[in-house]
PDB file of C-alpha atoms in Angstrom:
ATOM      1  CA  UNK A1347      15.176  -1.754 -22.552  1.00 44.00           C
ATOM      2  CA  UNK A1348      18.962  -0.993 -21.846  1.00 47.00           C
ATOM      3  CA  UNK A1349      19.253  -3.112 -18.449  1.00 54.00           C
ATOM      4  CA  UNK A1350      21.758   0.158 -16.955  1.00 55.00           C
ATOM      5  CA  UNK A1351      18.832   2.128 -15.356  1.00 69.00           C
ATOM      6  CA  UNK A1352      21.012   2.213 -12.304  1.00 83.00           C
ATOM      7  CA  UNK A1353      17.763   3.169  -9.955  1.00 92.00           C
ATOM      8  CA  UNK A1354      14.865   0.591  -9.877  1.00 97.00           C
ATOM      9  CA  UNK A1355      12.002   1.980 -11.091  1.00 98.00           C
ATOM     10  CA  UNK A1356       8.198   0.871  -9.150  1.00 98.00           C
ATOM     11  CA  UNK A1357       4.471   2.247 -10.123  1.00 98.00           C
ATOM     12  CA  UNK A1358       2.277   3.238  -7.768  1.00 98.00           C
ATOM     13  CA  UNK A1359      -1.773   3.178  -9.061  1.00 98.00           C
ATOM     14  CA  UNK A1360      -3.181   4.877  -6.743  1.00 97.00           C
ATOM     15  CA  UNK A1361      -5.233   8.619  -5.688  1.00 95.00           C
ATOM     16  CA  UNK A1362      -4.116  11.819  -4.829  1.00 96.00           C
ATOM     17  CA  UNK A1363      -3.730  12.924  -1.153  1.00 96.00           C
ATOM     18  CA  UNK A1364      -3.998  16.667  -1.828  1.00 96.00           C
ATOM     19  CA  UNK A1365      -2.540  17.002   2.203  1.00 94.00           C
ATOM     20  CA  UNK A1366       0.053  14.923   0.843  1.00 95.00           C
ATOM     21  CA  UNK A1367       0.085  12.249   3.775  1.00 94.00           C
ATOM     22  CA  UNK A1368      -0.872   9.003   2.076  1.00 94.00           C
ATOM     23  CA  UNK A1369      -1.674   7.726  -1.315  1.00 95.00           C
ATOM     24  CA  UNK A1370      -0.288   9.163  -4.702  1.00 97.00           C
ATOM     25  CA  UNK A1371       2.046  11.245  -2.640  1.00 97.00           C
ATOM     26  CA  UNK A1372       2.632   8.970   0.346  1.00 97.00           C
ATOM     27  CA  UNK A1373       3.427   6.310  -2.399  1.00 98.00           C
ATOM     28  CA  UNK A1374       6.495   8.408  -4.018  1.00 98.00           C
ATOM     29  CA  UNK A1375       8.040   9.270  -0.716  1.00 98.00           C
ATOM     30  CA  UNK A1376       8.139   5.851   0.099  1.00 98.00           C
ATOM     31  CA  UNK A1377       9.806   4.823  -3.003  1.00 98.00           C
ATOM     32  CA  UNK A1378      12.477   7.821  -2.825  1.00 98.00           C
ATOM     33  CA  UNK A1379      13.094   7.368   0.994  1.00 97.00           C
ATOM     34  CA  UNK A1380      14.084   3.706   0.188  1.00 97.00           C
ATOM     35  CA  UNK A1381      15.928   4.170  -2.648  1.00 97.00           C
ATOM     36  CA  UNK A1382      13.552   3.583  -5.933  1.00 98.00           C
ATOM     37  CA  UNK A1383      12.640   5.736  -8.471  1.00 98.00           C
ATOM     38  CA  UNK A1384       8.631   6.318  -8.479  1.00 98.00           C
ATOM     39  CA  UNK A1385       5.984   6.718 -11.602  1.00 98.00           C
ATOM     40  CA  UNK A1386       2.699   7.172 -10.850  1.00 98.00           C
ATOM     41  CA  UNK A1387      -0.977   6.854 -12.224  1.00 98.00           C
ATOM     42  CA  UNK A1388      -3.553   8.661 -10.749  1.00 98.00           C
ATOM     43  CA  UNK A1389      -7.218   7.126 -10.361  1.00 96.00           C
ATOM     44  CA  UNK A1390      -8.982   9.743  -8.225  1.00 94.00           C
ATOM     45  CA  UNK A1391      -8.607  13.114  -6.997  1.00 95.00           C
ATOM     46  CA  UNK A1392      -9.161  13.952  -3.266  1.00 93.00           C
ATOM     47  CA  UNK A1393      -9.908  17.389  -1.634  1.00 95.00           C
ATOM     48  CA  UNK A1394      -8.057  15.791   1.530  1.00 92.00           C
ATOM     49  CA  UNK A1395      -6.121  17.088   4.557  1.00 93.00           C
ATOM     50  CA  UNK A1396      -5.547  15.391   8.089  1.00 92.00           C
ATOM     51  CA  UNK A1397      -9.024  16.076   9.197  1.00 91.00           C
ATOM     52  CA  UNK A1398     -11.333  14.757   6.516  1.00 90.00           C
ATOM     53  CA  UNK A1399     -11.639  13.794   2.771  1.00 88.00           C
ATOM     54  CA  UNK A1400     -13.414  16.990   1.917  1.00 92.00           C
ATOM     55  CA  UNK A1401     -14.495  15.714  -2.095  1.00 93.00           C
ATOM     56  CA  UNK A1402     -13.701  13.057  -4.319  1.00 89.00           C
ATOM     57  CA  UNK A1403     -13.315  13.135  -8.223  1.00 93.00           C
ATOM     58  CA  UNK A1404     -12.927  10.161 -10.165  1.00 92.00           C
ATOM     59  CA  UNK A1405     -10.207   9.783 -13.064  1.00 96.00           C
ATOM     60  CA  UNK A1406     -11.815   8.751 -16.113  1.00 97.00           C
ATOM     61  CA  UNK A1407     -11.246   4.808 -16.972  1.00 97.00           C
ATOM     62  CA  UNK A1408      -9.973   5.722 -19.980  1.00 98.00           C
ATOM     63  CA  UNK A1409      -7.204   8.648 -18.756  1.00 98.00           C
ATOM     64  CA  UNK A1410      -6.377   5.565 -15.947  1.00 98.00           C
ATOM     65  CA  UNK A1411      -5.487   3.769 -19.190  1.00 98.00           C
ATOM     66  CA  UNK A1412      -3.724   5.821 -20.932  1.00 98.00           C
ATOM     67  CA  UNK A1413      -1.218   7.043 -17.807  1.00 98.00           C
ATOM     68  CA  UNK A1414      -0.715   3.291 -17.405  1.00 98.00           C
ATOM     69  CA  UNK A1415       0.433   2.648 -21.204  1.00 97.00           C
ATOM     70  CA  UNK A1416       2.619   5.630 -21.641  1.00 98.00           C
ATOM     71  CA  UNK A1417       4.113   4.397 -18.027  1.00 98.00           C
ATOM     72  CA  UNK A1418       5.051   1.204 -19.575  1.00 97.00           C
ATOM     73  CA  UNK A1419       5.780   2.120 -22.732  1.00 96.00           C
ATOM     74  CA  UNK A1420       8.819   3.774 -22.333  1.00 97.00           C
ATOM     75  CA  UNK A1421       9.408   2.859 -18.268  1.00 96.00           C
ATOM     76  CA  UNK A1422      11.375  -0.513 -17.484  1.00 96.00           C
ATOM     77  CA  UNK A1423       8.972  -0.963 -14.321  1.00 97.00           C
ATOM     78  CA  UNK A1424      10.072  -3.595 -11.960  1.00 97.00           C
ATOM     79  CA  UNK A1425       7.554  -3.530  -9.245  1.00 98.00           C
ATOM     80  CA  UNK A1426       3.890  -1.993  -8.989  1.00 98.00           C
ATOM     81  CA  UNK A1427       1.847  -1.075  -6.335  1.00 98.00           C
ATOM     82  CA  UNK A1428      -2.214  -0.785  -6.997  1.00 98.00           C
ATOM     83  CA  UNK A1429      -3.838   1.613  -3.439  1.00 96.00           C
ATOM     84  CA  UNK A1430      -7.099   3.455  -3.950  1.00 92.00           C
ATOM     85  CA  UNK A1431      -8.876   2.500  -7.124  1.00 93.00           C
ATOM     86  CA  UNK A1432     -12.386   3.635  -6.825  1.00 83.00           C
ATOM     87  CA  UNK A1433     -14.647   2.265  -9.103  1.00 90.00           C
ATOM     88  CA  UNK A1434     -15.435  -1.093 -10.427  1.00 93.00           C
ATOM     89  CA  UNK A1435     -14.815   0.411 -13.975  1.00 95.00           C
ATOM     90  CA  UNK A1436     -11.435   1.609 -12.996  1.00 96.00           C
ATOM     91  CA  UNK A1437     -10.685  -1.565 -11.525  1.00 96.00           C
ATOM     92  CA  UNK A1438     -11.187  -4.013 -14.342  1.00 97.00           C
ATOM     93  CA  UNK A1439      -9.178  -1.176 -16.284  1.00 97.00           C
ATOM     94  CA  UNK A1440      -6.282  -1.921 -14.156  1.00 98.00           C
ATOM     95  CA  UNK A1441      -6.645  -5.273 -14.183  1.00 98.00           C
ATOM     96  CA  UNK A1442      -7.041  -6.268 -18.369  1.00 97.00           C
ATOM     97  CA  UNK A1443      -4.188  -3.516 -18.797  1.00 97.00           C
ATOM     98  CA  UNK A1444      -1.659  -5.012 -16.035  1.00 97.00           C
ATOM     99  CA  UNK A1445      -2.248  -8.623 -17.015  1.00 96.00           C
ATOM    100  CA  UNK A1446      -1.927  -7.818 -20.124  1.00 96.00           C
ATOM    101  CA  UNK A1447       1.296  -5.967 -19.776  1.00 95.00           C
ATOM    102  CA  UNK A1448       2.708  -8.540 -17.559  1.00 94.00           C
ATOM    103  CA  UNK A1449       1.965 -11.353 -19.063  1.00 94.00           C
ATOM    104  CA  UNK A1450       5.228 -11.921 -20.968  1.00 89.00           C
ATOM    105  CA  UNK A1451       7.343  -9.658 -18.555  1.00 91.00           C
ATOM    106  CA  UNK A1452       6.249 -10.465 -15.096  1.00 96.00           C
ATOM    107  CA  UNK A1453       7.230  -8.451 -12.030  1.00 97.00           C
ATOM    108  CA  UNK A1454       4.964  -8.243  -8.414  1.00 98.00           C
ATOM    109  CA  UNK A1455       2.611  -6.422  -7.410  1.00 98.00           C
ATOM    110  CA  UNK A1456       1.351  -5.521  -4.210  1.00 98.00           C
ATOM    111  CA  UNK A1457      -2.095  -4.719  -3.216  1.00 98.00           C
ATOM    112  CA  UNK A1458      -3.019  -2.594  -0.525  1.00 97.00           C
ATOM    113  CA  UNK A1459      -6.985  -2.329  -0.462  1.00 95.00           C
ATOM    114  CA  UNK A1460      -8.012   0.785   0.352  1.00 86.00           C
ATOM    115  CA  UNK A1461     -11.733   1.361   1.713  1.00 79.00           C
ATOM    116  CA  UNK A1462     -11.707   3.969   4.180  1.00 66.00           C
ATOM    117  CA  UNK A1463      -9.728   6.951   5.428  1.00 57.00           C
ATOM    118  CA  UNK A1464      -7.807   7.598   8.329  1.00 55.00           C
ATOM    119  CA  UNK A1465     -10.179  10.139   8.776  1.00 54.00           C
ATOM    120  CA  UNK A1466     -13.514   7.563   8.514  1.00 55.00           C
ATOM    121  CA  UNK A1467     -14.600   8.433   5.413  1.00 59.00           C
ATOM    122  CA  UNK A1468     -15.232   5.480   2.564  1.00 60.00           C
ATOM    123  CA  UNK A1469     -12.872   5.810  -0.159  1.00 60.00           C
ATOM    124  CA  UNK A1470     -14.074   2.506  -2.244  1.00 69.00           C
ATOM    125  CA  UNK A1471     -17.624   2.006  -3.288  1.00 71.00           C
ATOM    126  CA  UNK A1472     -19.555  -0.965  -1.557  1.00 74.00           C
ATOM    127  CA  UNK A1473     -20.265  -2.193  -5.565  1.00 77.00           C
ATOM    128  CA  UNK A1474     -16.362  -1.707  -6.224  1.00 88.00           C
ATOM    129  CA  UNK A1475     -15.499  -4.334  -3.595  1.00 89.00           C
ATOM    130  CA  UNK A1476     -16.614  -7.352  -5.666  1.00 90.00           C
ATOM    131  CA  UNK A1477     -14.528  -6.197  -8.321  1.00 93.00           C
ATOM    132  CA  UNK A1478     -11.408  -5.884  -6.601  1.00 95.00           C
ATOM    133  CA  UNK A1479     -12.029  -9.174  -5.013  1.00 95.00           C
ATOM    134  CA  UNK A1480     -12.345 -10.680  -7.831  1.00 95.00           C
ATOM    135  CA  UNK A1481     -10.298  -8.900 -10.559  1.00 96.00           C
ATOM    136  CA  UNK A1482      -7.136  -7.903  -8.601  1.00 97.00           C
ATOM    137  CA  UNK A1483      -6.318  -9.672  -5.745  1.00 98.00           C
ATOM    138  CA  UNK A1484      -5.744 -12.604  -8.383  1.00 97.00           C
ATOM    139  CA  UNK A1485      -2.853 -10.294  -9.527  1.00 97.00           C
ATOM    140  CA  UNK A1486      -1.061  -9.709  -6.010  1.00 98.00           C
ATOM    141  CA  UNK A1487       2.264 -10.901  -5.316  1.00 98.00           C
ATOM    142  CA  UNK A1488       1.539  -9.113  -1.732  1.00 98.00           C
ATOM    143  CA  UNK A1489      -2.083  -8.831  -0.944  1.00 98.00           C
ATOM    144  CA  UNK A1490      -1.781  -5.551   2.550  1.00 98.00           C
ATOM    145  CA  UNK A1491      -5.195  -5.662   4.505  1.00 96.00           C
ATOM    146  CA  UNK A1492      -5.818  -4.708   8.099  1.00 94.00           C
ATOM    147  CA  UNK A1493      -7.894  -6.145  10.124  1.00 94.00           C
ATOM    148  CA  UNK A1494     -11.136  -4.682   8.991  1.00 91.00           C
ATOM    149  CA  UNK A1495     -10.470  -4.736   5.875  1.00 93.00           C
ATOM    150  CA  UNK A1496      -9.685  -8.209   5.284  1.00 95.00           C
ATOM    151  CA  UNK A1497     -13.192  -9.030   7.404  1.00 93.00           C
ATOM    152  CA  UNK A1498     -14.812  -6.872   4.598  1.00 90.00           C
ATOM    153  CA  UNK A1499     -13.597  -8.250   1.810  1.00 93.00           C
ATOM    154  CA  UNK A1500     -14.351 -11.987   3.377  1.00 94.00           C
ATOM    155  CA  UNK A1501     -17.570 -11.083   4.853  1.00 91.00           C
ATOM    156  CA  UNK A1502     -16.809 -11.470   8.399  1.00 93.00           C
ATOM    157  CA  UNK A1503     -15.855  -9.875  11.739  1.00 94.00           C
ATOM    158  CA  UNK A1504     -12.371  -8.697  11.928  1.00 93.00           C
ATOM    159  CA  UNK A1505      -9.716 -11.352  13.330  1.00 94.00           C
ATOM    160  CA  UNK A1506      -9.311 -10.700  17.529  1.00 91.00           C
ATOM    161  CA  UNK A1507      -6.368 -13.323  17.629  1.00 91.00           C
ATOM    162  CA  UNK A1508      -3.363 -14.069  15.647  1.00 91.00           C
ATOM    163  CA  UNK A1509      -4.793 -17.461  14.708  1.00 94.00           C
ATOM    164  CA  UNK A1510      -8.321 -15.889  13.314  1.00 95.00           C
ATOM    165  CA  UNK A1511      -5.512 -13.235  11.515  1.00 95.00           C
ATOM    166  CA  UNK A1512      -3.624 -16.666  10.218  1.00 96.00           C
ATOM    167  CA  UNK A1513      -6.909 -18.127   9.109  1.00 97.00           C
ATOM    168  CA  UNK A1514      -8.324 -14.860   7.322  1.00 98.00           C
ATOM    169  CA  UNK A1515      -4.931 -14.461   5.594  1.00 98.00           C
ATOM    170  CA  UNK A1516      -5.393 -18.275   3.947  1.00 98.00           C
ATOM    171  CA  UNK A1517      -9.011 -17.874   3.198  1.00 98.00           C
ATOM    172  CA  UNK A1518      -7.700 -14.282   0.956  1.00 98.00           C
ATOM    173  CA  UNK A1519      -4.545 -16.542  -0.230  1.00 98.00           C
ATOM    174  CA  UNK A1520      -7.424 -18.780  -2.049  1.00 98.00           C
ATOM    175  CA  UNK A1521      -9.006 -15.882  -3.683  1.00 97.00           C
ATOM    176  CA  UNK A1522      -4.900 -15.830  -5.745  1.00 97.00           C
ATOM    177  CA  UNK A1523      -2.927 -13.871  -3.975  1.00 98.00           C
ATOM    178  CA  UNK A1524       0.710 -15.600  -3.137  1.00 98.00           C
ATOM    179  CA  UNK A1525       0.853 -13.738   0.277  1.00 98.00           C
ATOM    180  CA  UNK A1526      -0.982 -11.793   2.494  1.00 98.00           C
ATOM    181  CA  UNK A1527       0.551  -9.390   5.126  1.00 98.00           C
ATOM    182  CA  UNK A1528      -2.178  -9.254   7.718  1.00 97.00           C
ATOM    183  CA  UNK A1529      -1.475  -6.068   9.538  1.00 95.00           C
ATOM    184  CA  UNK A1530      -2.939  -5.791  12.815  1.00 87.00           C
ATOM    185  CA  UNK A1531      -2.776  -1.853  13.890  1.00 70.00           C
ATOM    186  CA  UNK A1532      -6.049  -2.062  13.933  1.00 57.00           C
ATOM    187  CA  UNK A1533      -6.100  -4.338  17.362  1.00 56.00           C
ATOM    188  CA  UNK A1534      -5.927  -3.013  20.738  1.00 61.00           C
ATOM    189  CA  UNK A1535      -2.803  -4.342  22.540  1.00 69.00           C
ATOM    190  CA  UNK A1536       0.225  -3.145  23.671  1.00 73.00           C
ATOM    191  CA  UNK A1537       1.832  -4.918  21.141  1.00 82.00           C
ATOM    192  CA  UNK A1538       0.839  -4.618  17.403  1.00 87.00           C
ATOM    193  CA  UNK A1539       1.318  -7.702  15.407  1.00 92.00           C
ATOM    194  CA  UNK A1540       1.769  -8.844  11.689  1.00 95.00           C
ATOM    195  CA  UNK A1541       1.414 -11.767  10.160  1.00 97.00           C
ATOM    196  CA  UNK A1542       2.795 -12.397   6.683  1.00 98.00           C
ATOM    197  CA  UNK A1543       0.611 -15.731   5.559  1.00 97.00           C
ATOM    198  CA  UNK A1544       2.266 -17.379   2.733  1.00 96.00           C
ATOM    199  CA  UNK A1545       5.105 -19.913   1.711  1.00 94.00           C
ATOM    200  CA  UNK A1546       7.459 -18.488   3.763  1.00 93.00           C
ATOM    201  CA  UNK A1547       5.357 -17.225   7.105  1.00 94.00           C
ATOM    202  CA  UNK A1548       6.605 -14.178   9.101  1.00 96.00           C
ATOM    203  CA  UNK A1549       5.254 -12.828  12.681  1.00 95.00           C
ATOM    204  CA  UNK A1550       6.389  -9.112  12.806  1.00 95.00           C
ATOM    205  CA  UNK A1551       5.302  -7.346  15.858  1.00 92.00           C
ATOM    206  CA  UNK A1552       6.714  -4.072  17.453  1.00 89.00           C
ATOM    207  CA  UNK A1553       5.510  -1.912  20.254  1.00 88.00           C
ATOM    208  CA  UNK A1554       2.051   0.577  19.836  1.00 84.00           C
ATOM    209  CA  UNK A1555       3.305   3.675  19.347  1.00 87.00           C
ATOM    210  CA  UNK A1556       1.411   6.786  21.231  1.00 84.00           C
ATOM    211  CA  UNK A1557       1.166   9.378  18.113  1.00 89.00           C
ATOM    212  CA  UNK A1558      -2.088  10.181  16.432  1.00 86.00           C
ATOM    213  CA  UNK A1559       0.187  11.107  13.383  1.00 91.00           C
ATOM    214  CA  UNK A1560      -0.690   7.919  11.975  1.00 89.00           C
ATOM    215  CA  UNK A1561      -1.973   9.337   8.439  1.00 90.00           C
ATOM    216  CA  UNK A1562      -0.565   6.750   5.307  1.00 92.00           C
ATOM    217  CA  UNK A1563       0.966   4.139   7.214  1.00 94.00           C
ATOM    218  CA  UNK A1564      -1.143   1.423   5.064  1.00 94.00           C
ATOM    219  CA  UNK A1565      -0.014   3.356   1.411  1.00 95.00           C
ATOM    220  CA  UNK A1566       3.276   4.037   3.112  1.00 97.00           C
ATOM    221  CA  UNK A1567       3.948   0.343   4.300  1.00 97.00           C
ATOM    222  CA  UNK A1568       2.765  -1.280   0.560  1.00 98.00           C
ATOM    223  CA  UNK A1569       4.606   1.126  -1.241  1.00 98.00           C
ATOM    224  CA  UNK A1570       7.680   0.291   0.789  1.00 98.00           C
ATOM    225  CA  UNK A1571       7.236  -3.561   0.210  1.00 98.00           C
ATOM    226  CA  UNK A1572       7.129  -2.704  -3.592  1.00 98.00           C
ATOM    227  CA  UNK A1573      10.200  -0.875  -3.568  1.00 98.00           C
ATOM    228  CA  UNK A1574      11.973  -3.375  -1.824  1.00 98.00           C
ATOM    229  CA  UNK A1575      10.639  -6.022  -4.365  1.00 98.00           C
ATOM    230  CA  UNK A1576      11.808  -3.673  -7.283  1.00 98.00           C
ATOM    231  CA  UNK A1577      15.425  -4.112  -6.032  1.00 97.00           C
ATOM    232  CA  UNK A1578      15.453  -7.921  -5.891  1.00 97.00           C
ATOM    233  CA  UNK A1579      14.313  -8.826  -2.418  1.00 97.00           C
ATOM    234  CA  UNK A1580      11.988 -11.703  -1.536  1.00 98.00           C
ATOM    235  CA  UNK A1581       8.810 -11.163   0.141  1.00 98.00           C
ATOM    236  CA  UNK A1582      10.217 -11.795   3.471  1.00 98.00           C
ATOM    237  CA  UNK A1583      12.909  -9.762   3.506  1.00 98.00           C
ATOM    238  CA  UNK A1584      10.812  -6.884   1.680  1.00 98.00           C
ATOM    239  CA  UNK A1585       8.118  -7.006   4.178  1.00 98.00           C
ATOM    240  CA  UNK A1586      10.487  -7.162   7.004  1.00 97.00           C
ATOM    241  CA  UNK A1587      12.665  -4.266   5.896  1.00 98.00           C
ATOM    242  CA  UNK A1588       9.264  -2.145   5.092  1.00 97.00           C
ATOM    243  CA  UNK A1589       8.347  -2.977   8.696  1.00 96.00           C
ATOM    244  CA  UNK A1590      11.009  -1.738  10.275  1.00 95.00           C
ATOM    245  CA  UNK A1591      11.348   1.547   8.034  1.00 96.00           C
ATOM    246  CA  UNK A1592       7.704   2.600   8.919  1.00 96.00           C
ATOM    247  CA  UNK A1593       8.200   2.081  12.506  1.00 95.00           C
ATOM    248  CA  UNK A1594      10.862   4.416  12.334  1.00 94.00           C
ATOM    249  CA  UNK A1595       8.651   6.537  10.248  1.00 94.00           C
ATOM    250  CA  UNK A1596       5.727   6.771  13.169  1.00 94.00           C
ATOM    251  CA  UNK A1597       8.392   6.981  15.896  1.00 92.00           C
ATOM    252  CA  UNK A1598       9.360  10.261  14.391  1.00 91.00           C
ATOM    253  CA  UNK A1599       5.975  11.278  12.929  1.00 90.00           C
ATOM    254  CA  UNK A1600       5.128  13.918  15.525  1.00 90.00           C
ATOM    255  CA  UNK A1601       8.651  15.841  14.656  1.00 89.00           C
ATOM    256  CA  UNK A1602       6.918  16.687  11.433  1.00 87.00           C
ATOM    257  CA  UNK A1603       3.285  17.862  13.223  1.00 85.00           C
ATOM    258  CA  UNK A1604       1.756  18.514  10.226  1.00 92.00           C
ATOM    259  CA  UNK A1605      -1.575  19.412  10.170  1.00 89.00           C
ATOM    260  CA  UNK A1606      -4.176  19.539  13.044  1.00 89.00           C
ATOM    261  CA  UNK A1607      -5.600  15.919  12.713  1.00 89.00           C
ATOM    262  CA  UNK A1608      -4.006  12.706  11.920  1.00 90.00           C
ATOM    263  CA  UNK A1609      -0.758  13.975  10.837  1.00 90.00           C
ATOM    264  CA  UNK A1610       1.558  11.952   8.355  1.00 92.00           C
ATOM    265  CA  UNK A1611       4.661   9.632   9.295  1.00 93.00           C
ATOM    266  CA  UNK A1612       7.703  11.120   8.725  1.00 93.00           C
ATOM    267  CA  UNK A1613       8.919   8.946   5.635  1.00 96.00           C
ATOM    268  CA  UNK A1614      12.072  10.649   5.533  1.00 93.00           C
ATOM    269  CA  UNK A1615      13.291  10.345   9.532  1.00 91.00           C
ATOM    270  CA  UNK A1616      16.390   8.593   8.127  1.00 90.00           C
ATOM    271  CA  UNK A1617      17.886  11.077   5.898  1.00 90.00           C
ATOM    272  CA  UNK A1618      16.126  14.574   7.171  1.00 90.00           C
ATOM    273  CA  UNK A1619      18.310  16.197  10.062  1.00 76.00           C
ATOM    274  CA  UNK A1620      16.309  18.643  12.462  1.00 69.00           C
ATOM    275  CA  UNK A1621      18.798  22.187  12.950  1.00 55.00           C
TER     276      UNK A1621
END
């Protein structure tokens, strides 16, 4: 590699939103909004819109593969973000190929672990769970639950208080990943609060905003992290700087009304001017 790619360059692994509100697609316009040039590998296909995931098509293990080889073979990829996966085959793809590839060139990853839809409907398989568990979050620079989430992936009842949040975030630091943003949109006050568990311990919090146009904040939030981590930022900063973005991103989310369920955030409120 050169070292002049004057644009950081981050991977998202991830689905395809074909309503174009979170994953694959949620993933780029997070990168561009912020700055970072975006390469993608898609796992799974999704009939999708802001209602409901209509159908779901895995991407053969072996086509996840090969997008993720001819990304690094010729990309100089400084951050990567891993969102829906789908199976447990696809999953230990991802894993052997990125530990492979990072091995002697090392640069972070962040996990977001996708399981459901805005919409309700399960977008990991229960038997895909022990996989990623197991296989990825040992790779995670930044491991992104929310609350229910993390309780699945632990095997018990989502956090109610920012010390069971604190204490879920260290019991998924042991299973290897370095930090662990526990987001808590999933609670029920006033206030929404994050906790970033890890060397360097953050409390985020910010307002609950009234918009049902809510649709990719977890893709949009993990993808902003990684591009933030692409330019040189530590985790703290990252994180905080993602935060802060994607509340502006909801705040303006109902300027975009896309849709006639739970519409996207508008990941471009900073640099898109209504006339």
């Amino acid at each position: 590699m050169s070292g002049l790619q004057p644009y950081p360059i981050a991977l998202t692994i991830a689905g395809s939103d074909s309503g174009g509100g979170a994953g694959i697609q949620a993933d780029l316009k997070s990168f561009s909004a912020l700055g970072v040039y975006g390469a993608s590998v898609i796992t799974a296909i999704t009939a999708q819109n802001t209602r409901t995931v209509a159908a779901v098509e895995a991407v053969s293990p072996a086509m996840v593969a090969a997008q993720i080889d001819a990304v690094f073979g010729d990309l100089e990829v400084r951050a990567v973000k891993i969102g829906m996966v789908g199976g447990a085959d696809v999953i230990t793809v991802v894993a052997d190929r990125l530990a492979a590839l990072l091995a002697d060139n090392p640069v972070p990853v962040v996990l977001d672990p996708v399981m459901v839809a805005k919409s309700g409907d399960a977008l990991l398989a229960e038997a895909a769970v022990a996989a990623l568990r197991e296989q990825l979050i040992p790779l995670a620079t930044v491991l992104t639950p929310n609350l229910p989430e993390a309780a699945q992936l632990l095997g018990r009842d989502p956090a109610a208080t920012p010390e069971a949040m604190r204490r879920q975030g260290e019991a998924l630091r042991a299973l290897g990943a370095a930090h662990v943003l526990m987001k808590g949109g999933h609670a029920t006050e006033d206030t929404c609060t994050d906790l970033l568990v890890g060397p360097q311990p953050l409390v985020l919090t910010a307002p609950r905003q009234q918009t049902h146009n809510t649709h990719g904040t977890g893709c949009s939030l993990s993808s902003a992290i990684a591009a933030g981590l692409a330019q040189g930022m530590t985790v703290p900063d990252a994180v905080t700087r993602a935060h802060g973005w994607l509340q502006g991103a909801i705040a303006a989310a109902d300027e975009l009304s896309v849709g006639l369920g739970h519409g996207p955030v508008h990941h471009f409120h900073a640099l898109w001017r209504r006339t």
